[in-house]
């Protein structure tokens, strides 16, 4: 890569006089611009050295890649004469004149609380679906499975109890997660949930007599909003008491007073008031669904993916948990979760549109991205498809909206409903109420077929020029020679690669890159790989090879293995802003290392307290040169355990 030429092209495409400030992190240039309309987006999309672009938080980010981005940034500063800034300084520049959005802040709060407890609700919901499968008549005849095979009645009863537990004691789950988000002691938050659900409560007809004040012994099983408010109050009390009480009595009396005061306020004021609010919200949503029916589902399906692009969908789990709790409480008599059904239609439609682009495009880079992004969308993760393919060309996105809208309307007409959360895609049938699974399958088929056909037919007449423009036109012998040299170089690189297994660089829980809260990683713009939620702060070499990148900020490392894999280890999100604080590094660029050698350490708790996500990303940055890159571990890993398999071309 000619770093100066890349910098010159980026400057030309965004217009030099349009740049207010510039910084860089481990993978991308970060620019604050005066006017986004001046950007030559088509030129940047066609640039072979630019891996992608996107706009977030007032910054226009140009993805260059680890190692190269430093040199490109240096050249950009030399050419423009701009002052060098850290990413933290750039955030302040970008924030000037921007108003904070309280709605998005609230949605992020709900997301932080509910996303961690979703696995428990998914498990409970799927168990509920299994029990419904066993006890519902009409699936395999006039009788239910339990009636036909009485010997499994005990198993069915056991499953029913297990399925109900996460919903009955939801305040405990929410209390624990909310306490972490609000900065309170998690066990005290859990205790608040227990106080609200203890079996010793007599119910709404029983009362405590407090000096003539009759307080109902309401049990808050299945509730969400009351416990959220109660734990928020707990967090305020706990923080204040830590400040007010002397250290000699703080350890004993802060938990005591926090829990006692919160419990009293919960039983007397918070619980009764916000249970009414919670019931009103749930009833209003159910009423809206019952009233608008198929029409409402259709409108929701038509707009769902657009909502996803804004991030507003992160608030949906808070609503869905209430719907599922009511569904569990009424043993299937309520409407269930129609939001999940709509999400399935929308995600499948976006996946279908992405596959249509795969068959339309002649661009090899786009073929690779659209095929992997399409599979991801069909399995319920749409970010790569949305941001990497469909929104780029625009019309596939809108064709998918139409397919989703039609399919959601049909699902509404057929009263398709979900009994659990899960993977909102082809595997979504696992969460669907058994009686409605056949119509769910038909709805999904409608969504896929309409989105694919619309995208393909429209694209035949409108995608040709856009795709052609992505392949740089060859008009002279010099260009032909350069293209041939590039092709030969890639071919040699591919042939030199070998199959390899990349180890985990840190202890923790592996998860999909698509779950990472950063579009560069979630859309796999830097390459495929895996993310790890770390349980320990020591970072180890996942391969034997050479250190190609060792940033001064100590938050990222690049290693080229002896078998050819280029591995980027990125510790946390936006942790470059910490400027090396809470990090320690033991290696230098150019150093030879063996698999298992210590690269560095990070104080995870200190980084969390500073407000940063500590997720560790392991990315194969030369993914395009491999036939396949796949995460091979879902269970918790220790450093050195197998994490990613890379398969070379034969």
CSV table of C-alpha atoms in Angstrom, one decimal, residues 63-482:
chain,number,residue,atom,x,y,z
A,63,UNK,CA,-11.5,1.8,7.5
A,64,UNK,CA,-7.9,1.3,6.4
A,65,UNK,CA,-6.7,-1.6,8.5
A,66,UNK,CA,-4.2,-2.2,11.4
A,67,UNK,CA,-0.7,-1.0,10.8
A,68,UNK,CA,-1.4,0.9,7.6
A,69,UNK,CA,-3.8,3.3,9.2
A,70,UNK,CA,-1.0,4.9,11.3
A,71,UNK,CA,1.0,5.8,8.2
A,72,UNK,CA,-2.0,6.9,6.2
A,73,UNK,CA,-3.0,9.2,9.0
A,74,UNK,CA,0.6,10.6,9.2
A,75,UNK,CA,0.5,11.4,5.5
A,76,UNK,CA,-3.0,13.0,5.8
A,77,UNK,CA,-1.7,15.3,8.6
A,78,UNK,CA,1.3,16.3,6.5
A,79,UNK,CA,-0.9,17.1,3.5
A,80,UNK,CA,-3.7,18.9,5.2
A,81,UNK,CA,-1.6,20.6,8.0
A,82,UNK,CA,-4.2,19.6,10.6
A,83,UNK,CA,-3.3,19.2,14.2
A,84,UNK,CA,-2.8,15.7,15.4
A,85,UNK,CA,-5.6,14.7,17.8
A,86,UNK,CA,-6.4,11.7,19.9
A,87,UNK,CA,-9.7,9.9,19.4
A,88,UNK,CA,-10.9,11.4,22.8
A,89,UNK,CA,-10.1,14.9,21.6
A,90,UNK,CA,-11.9,14.2,18.3
A,91,UNK,CA,-15.0,13.1,20.2
A,92,UNK,CA,-15.1,16.5,21.9
A,93,UNK,CA,-14.8,18.2,18.5
A,94,UNK,CA,-17.6,16.0,17.1
A,95,UNK,CA,-19.8,16.6,20.1
A,96,UNK,CA,-19.8,20.4,19.6
A,97,UNK,CA,-23.2,21.5,18.4
A,98,UNK,CA,-24.6,18.0,18.8
A,99,UNK,CA,-27.5,17.6,21.2
A,100,UNK,CA,-27.6,14.4,23.3
A,101,UNK,CA,-30.6,12.2,22.5
A,102,UNK,CA,-32.4,11.2,25.7
A,103,UNK,CA,-34.5,8.7,23.9
A,104,UNK,CA,-31.4,6.8,22.5
A,105,UNK,CA,-29.8,7.1,26.0
A,106,UNK,CA,-32.9,5.4,27.6
A,107,UNK,CA,-32.9,2.7,24.9
A,108,UNK,CA,-29.3,2.0,25.5
A,109,UNK,CA,-30.0,1.7,29.2
A,110,UNK,CA,-32.8,-0.9,28.6
A,111,UNK,CA,-30.6,-2.8,26.2
A,112,UNK,CA,-27.7,-3.0,28.7
A,113,UNK,CA,-30.1,-4.4,31.3
A,114,UNK,CA,-32.2,-6.9,29.2
A,115,UNK,CA,-29.6,-8.3,26.8
A,116,UNK,CA,-27.7,-10.2,29.5
A,117,UNK,CA,-30.8,-12.0,30.8
A,118,UNK,CA,-32.1,-13.0,27.4
A,119,UNK,CA,-30.5,-16.5,27.5
A,120,UNK,CA,-32.5,-17.4,30.6
A,121,UNK,CA,-35.7,-16.1,29.0
A,122,UNK,CA,-34.9,-18.0,25.7
A,123,UNK,CA,-34.4,-21.2,27.7
A,124,UNK,CA,-37.6,-20.7,29.6
A,125,UNK,CA,-39.5,-19.8,26.5
A,126,UNK,CA,-38.3,-22.8,24.5
A,127,UNK,CA,-39.1,-25.1,27.4
A,128,UNK,CA,-42.6,-23.6,27.4
A,129,UNK,CA,-42.9,-24.2,23.7
A,130,UNK,CA,-41.8,-27.8,24.2
A,131,UNK,CA,-44.4,-28.3,26.9
A,132,UNK,CA,-47.1,-26.7,24.6
A,133,UNK,CA,-45.9,-29.2,21.9
A,134,UNK,CA,-46.5,-32.1,24.3
A,135,UNK,CA,-49.9,-30.9,25.8
A,136,UNK,CA,-51.6,-29.2,22.8
A,137,UNK,CA,-54.3,-31.3,21.1
A,138,UNK,CA,-54.7,-31.1,17.3
A,139,UNK,CA,-51.0,-31.3,16.4
A,140,UNK,CA,-50.9,-35.0,15.7
A,141,UNK,CA,-54.5,-35.9,16.0
A,142,UNK,CA,-57.5,-35.0,18.2
A,143,UNK,CA,-55.5,-35.8,21.4
A,144,UNK,CA,-52.3,-34.3,22.7
A,145,UNK,CA,-49.0,-36.2,22.9
A,146,UNK,CA,-49.3,-36.5,26.7
A,147,UNK,CA,-52.8,-37.9,26.3
A,148,UNK,CA,-51.6,-40.4,23.7
A,149,UNK,CA,-48.5,-41.3,25.7
A,150,UNK,CA,-49.5,-41.0,29.4
A,151,UNK,CA,-46.1,-42.2,30.6
A,152,UNK,CA,-44.5,-38.8,29.7
A,153,UNK,CA,-47.0,-36.8,31.8
A,154,UNK,CA,-44.5,-36.5,34.6
A,155,UNK,CA,-41.8,-35.2,32.3
A,156,UNK,CA,-44.2,-32.7,30.8
A,157,UNK,CA,-45.1,-31.5,34.3
A,158,UNK,CA,-41.5,-31.1,35.2
A,159,UNK,CA,-40.8,-29.2,32.0
A,160,UNK,CA,-43.7,-26.9,32.7
A,161,UNK,CA,-42.3,-26.0,36.1
A,162,UNK,CA,-38.8,-25.3,34.6
A,163,UNK,CA,-40.3,-23.2,31.8
A,164,UNK,CA,-42.3,-21.0,34.2
A,165,UNK,CA,-39.5,-20.3,36.7
A,166,UNK,CA,-37.5,-17.6,34.7
A,167,UNK,CA,-40.7,-15.7,34.2
A,168,UNK,CA,-42.1,-16.1,37.7
A,169,UNK,CA,-38.9,-14.9,39.2
A,170,UNK,CA,-38.1,-12.4,36.5
A,171,UNK,CA,-37.7,-9.6,39.1
A,172,UNK,CA,-34.6,-11.5,40.4
A,173,UNK,CA,-33.0,-11.6,37.0
A,174,UNK,CA,-33.8,-8.0,36.2
A,175,UNK,CA,-32.7,-6.9,39.7
A,176,UNK,CA,-29.3,-8.5,39.2
A,177,UNK,CA,-28.7,-7.1,35.8
A,178,UNK,CA,-30.1,-3.6,36.6
A,179,UNK,CA,-27.9,-3.3,39.7
A,180,UNK,CA,-24.9,-3.9,37.5
A,181,UNK,CA,-26.0,-1.2,35.0
A,182,UNK,CA,-26.9,1.3,37.7
A,183,UNK,CA,-23.6,0.8,39.6
A,184,UNK,CA,-25.2,-0.9,42.6
A,185,UNK,CA,-24.1,-4.1,44.3
A,186,UNK,CA,-25.4,-6.9,42.2
A,187,UNK,CA,-26.3,-9.1,45.1
A,188,UNK,CA,-28.3,-6.3,46.7
A,189,UNK,CA,-30.1,-5.9,43.4
A,190,UNK,CA,-30.8,-9.6,43.3
A,191,UNK,CA,-32.1,-9.4,46.9
A,192,UNK,CA,-34.5,-6.6,45.9
A,193,UNK,CA,-35.9,-9.0,43.3
A,194,UNK,CA,-36.2,-11.7,45.9
A,195,UNK,CA,-38.1,-9.4,48.3
A,196,UNK,CA,-40.6,-8.7,45.5
A,197,UNK,CA,-41.2,-12.4,44.7
A,198,UNK,CA,-40.9,-14.2,48.0
A,199,UNK,CA,-43.6,-16.9,48.4
A,200,UNK,CA,-44.3,-15.5,51.9
A,201,UNK,CA,-46.2,-12.5,50.4
A,202,UNK,CA,-49.9,-13.1,51.0
A,203,UNK,CA,-51.1,-11.4,47.8
A,204,UNK,CA,-53.2,-8.4,47.0
A,205,UNK,CA,-56.0,-9.4,49.5
A,206,UNK,CA,-53.6,-9.6,52.5
A,207,UNK,CA,-52.4,-6.4,54.2
A,208,UNK,CA,-49.8,-5.1,56.6
A,209,UNK,CA,-51.2,-2.6,59.1
A,210,UNK,CA,-48.6,0.2,59.4
A,211,UNK,CA,-50.0,2.6,62.0
A,212,UNK,CA,-53.4,2.4,60.3
A,213,UNK,CA,-52.0,2.4,56.8
A,214,UNK,CA,-53.0,-0.8,55.1
A,215,UNK,CA,-50.2,-2.0,52.7
A,216,UNK,CA,-51.1,-4.8,50.3
A,217,UNK,CA,-48.8,-7.8,50.3
A,218,UNK,CA,-48.6,-7.8,46.5
A,219,UNK,CA,-46.4,-10.4,44.8
A,220,UNK,CA,-44.5,-8.9,41.9
A,221,UNK,CA,-43.9,-12.2,40.0
A,222,UNK,CA,-43.6,-11.7,36.2
A,223,UNK,CA,-43.1,-7.9,36.7
A,224,UNK,CA,-40.3,-5.8,35.1
A,225,UNK,CA,-40.9,-2.1,35.5
A,226,UNK,CA,-41.4,-2.1,39.3
A,227,UNK,CA,-38.1,-3.8,39.9
A,228,UNK,CA,-36.3,-1.5,37.5
A,229,UNK,CA,-37.4,1.5,39.5
A,230,UNK,CA,-36.7,-0.2,42.8
A,231,UNK,CA,-33.1,-1.1,41.9
A,232,UNK,CA,-32.5,2.4,40.6
A,233,UNK,CA,-33.6,3.8,44.0
A,234,UNK,CA,-31.4,1.2,45.6
A,235,UNK,CA,-28.4,2.4,43.6
A,236,UNK,CA,-28.9,6.0,44.6
A,237,UNK,CA,-29.2,5.1,48.3
A,238,UNK,CA,-26.2,2.8,48.3
A,239,UNK,CA,-23.9,5.4,46.6
A,240,UNK,CA,-25.1,8.1,49.0
A,241,UNK,CA,-24.6,6.0,52.1
A,242,UNK,CA,-21.1,5.0,50.9
A,243,UNK,CA,-20.3,8.7,50.9
A,244,UNK,CA,-22.1,9.6,54.1
A,245,UNK,CA,-21.2,6.7,56.5
A,246,UNK,CA,-17.7,6.4,58.1
A,247,UNK,CA,-15.7,3.5,56.9
A,248,UNK,CA,-16.0,1.8,60.3
A,249,UNK,CA,-19.7,1.2,59.8
A,250,UNK,CA,-20.1,1.5,56.0
A,251,UNK,CA,-19.6,-2.3,55.3
A,252,UNK,CA,-22.4,-3.3,57.7
A,253,UNK,CA,-24.9,-0.5,57.6
A,254,UNK,CA,-24.9,0.6,53.9
A,255,UNK,CA,-26.3,-2.8,52.7
A,256,UNK,CA,-28.7,-2.9,55.7
A,257,UNK,CA,-30.1,0.6,55.2
A,258,UNK,CA,-30.1,0.4,51.4
A,259,UNK,CA,-32.1,-2.8,51.3
A,260,UNK,CA,-34.5,-1.9,54.2
A,261,UNK,CA,-35.4,1.5,52.9
A,262,UNK,CA,-35.7,0.2,49.3
A,263,UNK,CA,-37.9,-2.7,50.4
A,264,UNK,CA,-40.2,-0.4,52.4
A,265,UNK,CA,-40.5,2.0,49.5
A,266,UNK,CA,-41.1,-0.9,47.1
A,267,UNK,CA,-44.0,-2.4,49.1
A,268,UNK,CA,-45.6,0.9,49.9
A,269,UNK,CA,-45.1,3.2,46.8
A,270,UNK,CA,-42.9,1.9,44.0
A,271,UNK,CA,-44.5,-1.5,43.6
A,272,UNK,CA,-48.2,-0.5,43.5
A,273,UNK,CA,-47.6,2.6,41.4
A,274,UNK,CA,-45.4,1.0,38.8
A,275,UNK,CA,-47.2,-2.3,38.6
A,276,UNK,CA,-50.2,-0.2,37.4
A,277,UNK,CA,-47.9,1.5,34.9
A,278,UNK,CA,-46.5,-1.9,33.7
A,279,UNK,CA,-50.0,-3.5,33.4
A,280,UNK,CA,-51.2,-0.4,31.5
A,281,UNK,CA,-48.3,-0.6,29.0
A,282,UNK,CA,-48.7,-4.3,28.4
A,283,UNK,CA,-52.5,-4.1,28.0
A,284,UNK,CA,-52.1,-1.1,25.6
A,285,UNK,CA,-49.6,-3.1,23.4
A,286,UNK,CA,-51.9,-6.2,23.4
A,287,UNK,CA,-54.9,-4.0,22.6
A,288,UNK,CA,-53.0,-2.3,19.8
A,289,UNK,CA,-52.1,-5.8,18.4
A,290,UNK,CA,-55.6,-7.1,18.8
A,291,UNK,CA,-57.2,-4.0,17.3
A,292,UNK,CA,-54.9,-3.4,14.3
A,293,UNK,CA,-54.3,-7.1,13.7
A,294,UNK,CA,-52.8,-8.0,10.4
A,295,UNK,CA,-52.6,-4.4,9.3
A,296,UNK,CA,-50.6,-3.4,12.3
A,297,UNK,CA,-48.3,-6.4,11.8
A,298,UNK,CA,-47.8,-5.4,8.2
A,299,UNK,CA,-46.9,-1.9,9.1
A,300,UNK,CA,-44.5,-3.1,11.7
A,301,UNK,CA,-42.9,-5.6,9.3
A,302,UNK,CA,-42.6,-2.8,6.7
A,303,UNK,CA,-40.6,-0.6,9.1
A,304,UNK,CA,-38.8,-3.1,11.3
A,305,UNK,CA,-35.4,-3.2,9.5
A,306,UNK,CA,-35.5,0.6,9.3
A,307,UNK,CA,-36.0,0.7,13.1
A,308,UNK,CA,-32.9,-1.6,13.4
A,309,UNK,CA,-30.7,0.9,11.5
A,310,UNK,CA,-31.5,3.5,14.2
A,311,UNK,CA,-30.8,1.2,17.2
A,312,UNK,CA,-34.4,1.7,18.5
A,313,UNK,CA,-34.9,-2.1,18.3
A,314,UNK,CA,-32.7,-2.5,21.4
A,315,UNK,CA,-35.6,-1.4,23.5
A,316,UNK,CA,-37.8,-4.3,22.2
A,317,UNK,CA,-36.6,-6.9,24.8
A,318,UNK,CA,-38.1,-4.9,27.6
A,319,UNK,CA,-41.5,-5.1,25.8
A,320,UNK,CA,-41.1,-8.7,24.7
A,321,UNK,CA,-40.3,-9.9,28.3
A,322,UNK,CA,-43.6,-8.4,29.4
A,323,UNK,CA,-45.5,-10.1,26.5
A,324,UNK,CA,-43.9,-13.4,27.2
A,325,UNK,CA,-44.5,-13.1,30.9
A,326,UNK,CA,-48.2,-12.5,30.3
A,327,UNK,CA,-48.2,-15.4,27.8
A,328,UNK,CA,-46.6,-17.7,30.5
A,329,UNK,CA,-48.9,-16.4,33.2
A,330,UNK,CA,-52.0,-17.1,31.1
A,331,UNK,CA,-50.7,-20.5,29.9
A,332,UNK,CA,-50.9,-19.4,26.3
A,333,UNK,CA,-54.2,-17.6,26.4
A,334,UNK,CA,-52.7,-14.2,25.6
A,335,UNK,CA,-51.3,-13.1,22.3
A,336,UNK,CA,-47.7,-14.0,22.9
A,337,UNK,CA,-44.7,-12.2,21.3
A,338,UNK,CA,-45.7,-10.8,17.9
A,339,UNK,CA,-42.5,-8.6,17.8
A,340,UNK,CA,-40.3,-11.7,17.5
A,341,UNK,CA,-42.5,-13.0,14.6
A,342,UNK,CA,-42.1,-9.7,12.8
A,343,UNK,CA,-38.3,-9.7,13.4
A,344,UNK,CA,-38.1,-13.2,11.8
A,345,UNK,CA,-39.9,-11.9,8.6
A,346,UNK,CA,-37.6,-8.8,8.5
A,347,UNK,CA,-34.4,-10.6,9.0
A,348,UNK,CA,-35.2,-13.3,6.4
A,349,UNK,CA,-36.2,-10.6,3.9
A,350,UNK,CA,-32.9,-8.7,4.4
A,351,UNK,CA,-31.0,-12.0,4.0
A,352,UNK,CA,-32.9,-12.9,0.8
A,353,UNK,CA,-32.2,-9.4,-0.7
A,354,UNK,CA,-28.5,-9.9,0.1
A,355,UNK,CA,-28.4,-13.2,-1.7
A,356,UNK,CA,-30.0,-11.6,-4.7
A,357,UNK,CA,-27.1,-9.1,-4.7
A,358,UNK,CA,-24.8,-12.1,-4.7
A,359,UNK,CA,-26.3,-13.4,-7.9
A,360,UNK,CA,-26.3,-9.9,-9.5
A,361,UNK,CA,-22.9,-8.6,-8.7
A,362,UNK,CA,-19.7,-9.2,-10.7
A,363,UNK,CA,-17.6,-7.7,-7.9
A,364,UNK,CA,-15.6,-10.5,-6.1
A,365,UNK,CA,-15.3,-8.5,-2.9
A,366,UNK,CA,-19.1,-7.9,-2.8
A,367,UNK,CA,-19.8,-11.6,-3.7
A,368,UNK,CA,-17.8,-12.7,-0.7
A,369,UNK,CA,-19.5,-10.2,1.6
A,370,UNK,CA,-23.0,-10.8,0.4
A,371,UNK,CA,-22.8,-14.5,0.7
A,372,UNK,CA,-21.6,-14.5,4.3
A,373,UNK,CA,-23.8,-11.6,5.3
A,374,UNK,CA,-26.8,-13.3,3.7
A,375,UNK,CA,-26.3,-16.5,5.8
A,376,UNK,CA,-25.8,-14.3,8.9
A,377,UNK,CA,-29.1,-12.5,8.3
A,378,UNK,CA,-31.0,-15.8,7.8
A,379,UNK,CA,-29.7,-16.9,11.2
A,380,UNK,CA,-31.0,-13.6,12.8
A,381,UNK,CA,-28.0,-11.3,12.7
A,382,UNK,CA,-28.6,-8.6,10.0
A,383,UNK,CA,-26.0,-5.9,10.7
A,384,UNK,CA,-23.5,-7.3,8.0
A,385,UNK,CA,-26.3,-7.5,5.5
A,386,UNK,CA,-27.8,-4.1,6.3
A,387,UNK,CA,-24.7,-2.0,6.6
A,388,UNK,CA,-22.3,-4.0,4.3
A,389,UNK,CA,-24.6,-4.7,1.4
A,390,UNK,CA,-28.3,-3.6,1.3
A,391,UNK,CA,-28.0,0.0,2.5
A,392,UNK,CA,-25.0,0.5,0.3
A,393,UNK,CA,-27.1,-0.2,-2.8
A,394,UNK,CA,-30.3,1.1,-1.2
A,395,UNK,CA,-32.9,-0.7,-3.4
A,396,UNK,CA,-32.2,-4.2,-1.8
A,397,UNK,CA,-33.0,-2.7,1.6
A,398,UNK,CA,-36.4,-1.3,0.3
A,399,UNK,CA,-37.2,-4.5,-1.6
A,400,UNK,CA,-36.6,-6.4,1.7
A,401,UNK,CA,-38.9,-4.0,3.5
A,402,UNK,CA,-41.7,-4.8,1.1
A,403,UNK,CA,-41.2,-8.6,1.5
A,404,UNK,CA,-41.2,-8.3,5.2
A,405,UNK,CA,-44.3,-6.2,5.3
A,406,UNK,CA,-46.3,-8.6,3.1
A,407,UNK,CA,-45.1,-11.6,5.2
A,408,UNK,CA,-45.8,-10.0,8.5
A,409,UNK,CA,-49.3,-9.1,7.2
A,410,UNK,CA,-49.9,-12.8,6.4
A,411,UNK,CA,-48.5,-13.9,9.8
A,412,UNK,CA,-50.9,-11.5,11.4
A,413,UNK,CA,-53.9,-12.9,9.5
A,414,UNK,CA,-52.9,-16.4,10.5
A,415,UNK,CA,-52.3,-15.3,14.2
A,416,UNK,CA,-48.8,-16.6,14.2
A,417,UNK,CA,-47.2,-15.9,17.7
A,418,UNK,CA,-44.0,-16.7,19.6
A,419,UNK,CA,-43.8,-18.3,23.0
A,420,UNK,CA,-40.1,-17.4,23.5
A,421,UNK,CA,-37.2,-15.3,22.4
A,422,UNK,CA,-34.6,-16.9,20.2
A,423,UNK,CA,-32.8,-16.6,16.9
A,424,UNK,CA,-35.1,-14.4,14.7
A,425,UNK,CA,-34.4,-16.1,11.4
A,426,UNK,CA,-34.7,-19.5,9.8
A,427,UNK,CA,-34.3,-21.1,13.2
A,428,UNK,CA,-37.0,-19.0,14.7
A,429,UNK,CA,-39.5,-21.9,14.5
A,430,UNK,CA,-38.1,-23.1,17.8
A,431,UNK,CA,-39.6,-20.2,19.6
A,432,UNK,CA,-43.0,-20.2,17.8
A,433,UNK,CA,-46.2,-21.4,19.5
A,434,UNK,CA,-46.4,-25.0,18.1
A,435,UNK,CA,-49.9,-24.7,16.6
A,436,UNK,CA,-48.8,-21.7,14.5
A,437,UNK,CA,-45.5,-23.2,13.2
A,438,UNK,CA,-46.9,-24.3,9.8
A,439,UNK,CA,-48.1,-20.8,9.1
A,440,UNK,CA,-44.9,-19.3,10.4
A,441,UNK,CA,-43.0,-21.4,7.8
A,442,UNK,CA,-45.3,-20.2,5.0
A,443,UNK,CA,-44.8,-16.6,6.2
A,444,UNK,CA,-41.0,-16.9,6.2
A,445,UNK,CA,-41.2,-18.4,2.7
A,446,UNK,CA,-43.3,-15.4,1.5
A,447,UNK,CA,-40.8,-13.0,3.0
A,448,UNK,CA,-37.8,-14.7,1.3
A,449,UNK,CA,-39.4,-15.2,-2.1
A,450,UNK,CA,-40.8,-11.6,-2.4
A,451,UNK,CA,-37.6,-9.9,-1.2
A,452,UNK,CA,-35.3,-12.1,-3.4
A,453,UNK,CA,-37.5,-11.7,-6.6
A,454,UNK,CA,-38.0,-7.9,-6.2
A,455,UNK,CA,-34.3,-7.3,-5.6
A,456,UNK,CA,-33.2,-9.5,-8.4
A,457,UNK,CA,-35.7,-8.2,-11.0
A,458,UNK,CA,-35.1,-4.6,-10.1
A,459,UNK,CA,-31.4,-5.1,-9.8
A,460,UNK,CA,-31.1,-6.5,-13.3
A,461,UNK,CA,-31.8,-3.1,-14.7
A,462,UNK,CA,-30.3,-0.9,-12.0
A,463,UNK,CA,-27.3,-2.7,-10.5
A,464,UNK,CA,-25.3,-3.2,-13.6
A,465,UNK,CA,-23.8,0.3,-13.7
A,466,UNK,CA,-23.1,0.4,-10.0
A,467,UNK,CA,-21.4,-2.9,-10.0
A,468,UNK,CA,-19.4,-2.1,-13.1
A,469,UNK,CA,-18.2,1.1,-11.5
A,470,UNK,CA,-16.8,-0.9,-8.6
A,471,UNK,CA,-14.4,-2.7,-10.9
A,472,UNK,CA,-11.9,0.0,-11.9
A,473,UNK,CA,-12.1,0.5,-15.7
A,474,UNK,CA,-9.0,-0.6,-17.6
A,475,UNK,CA,-8.2,1.7,-20.4
A,476,UNK,CA,-4.5,1.4,-21.0
A,477,UNK,CA,-1.6,-1.1,-20.9
A,478,UNK,CA,-0.3,0.3,-17.7
A,479,UNK,CA,-3.5,-0.4,-15.8
A,480,UNK,CA,-3.7,-3.9,-17.3
A,481,UNK,CA,-0.2,-4.6,-16.1
A,482,UNK,CA,-0.9,-3.3,-12.6
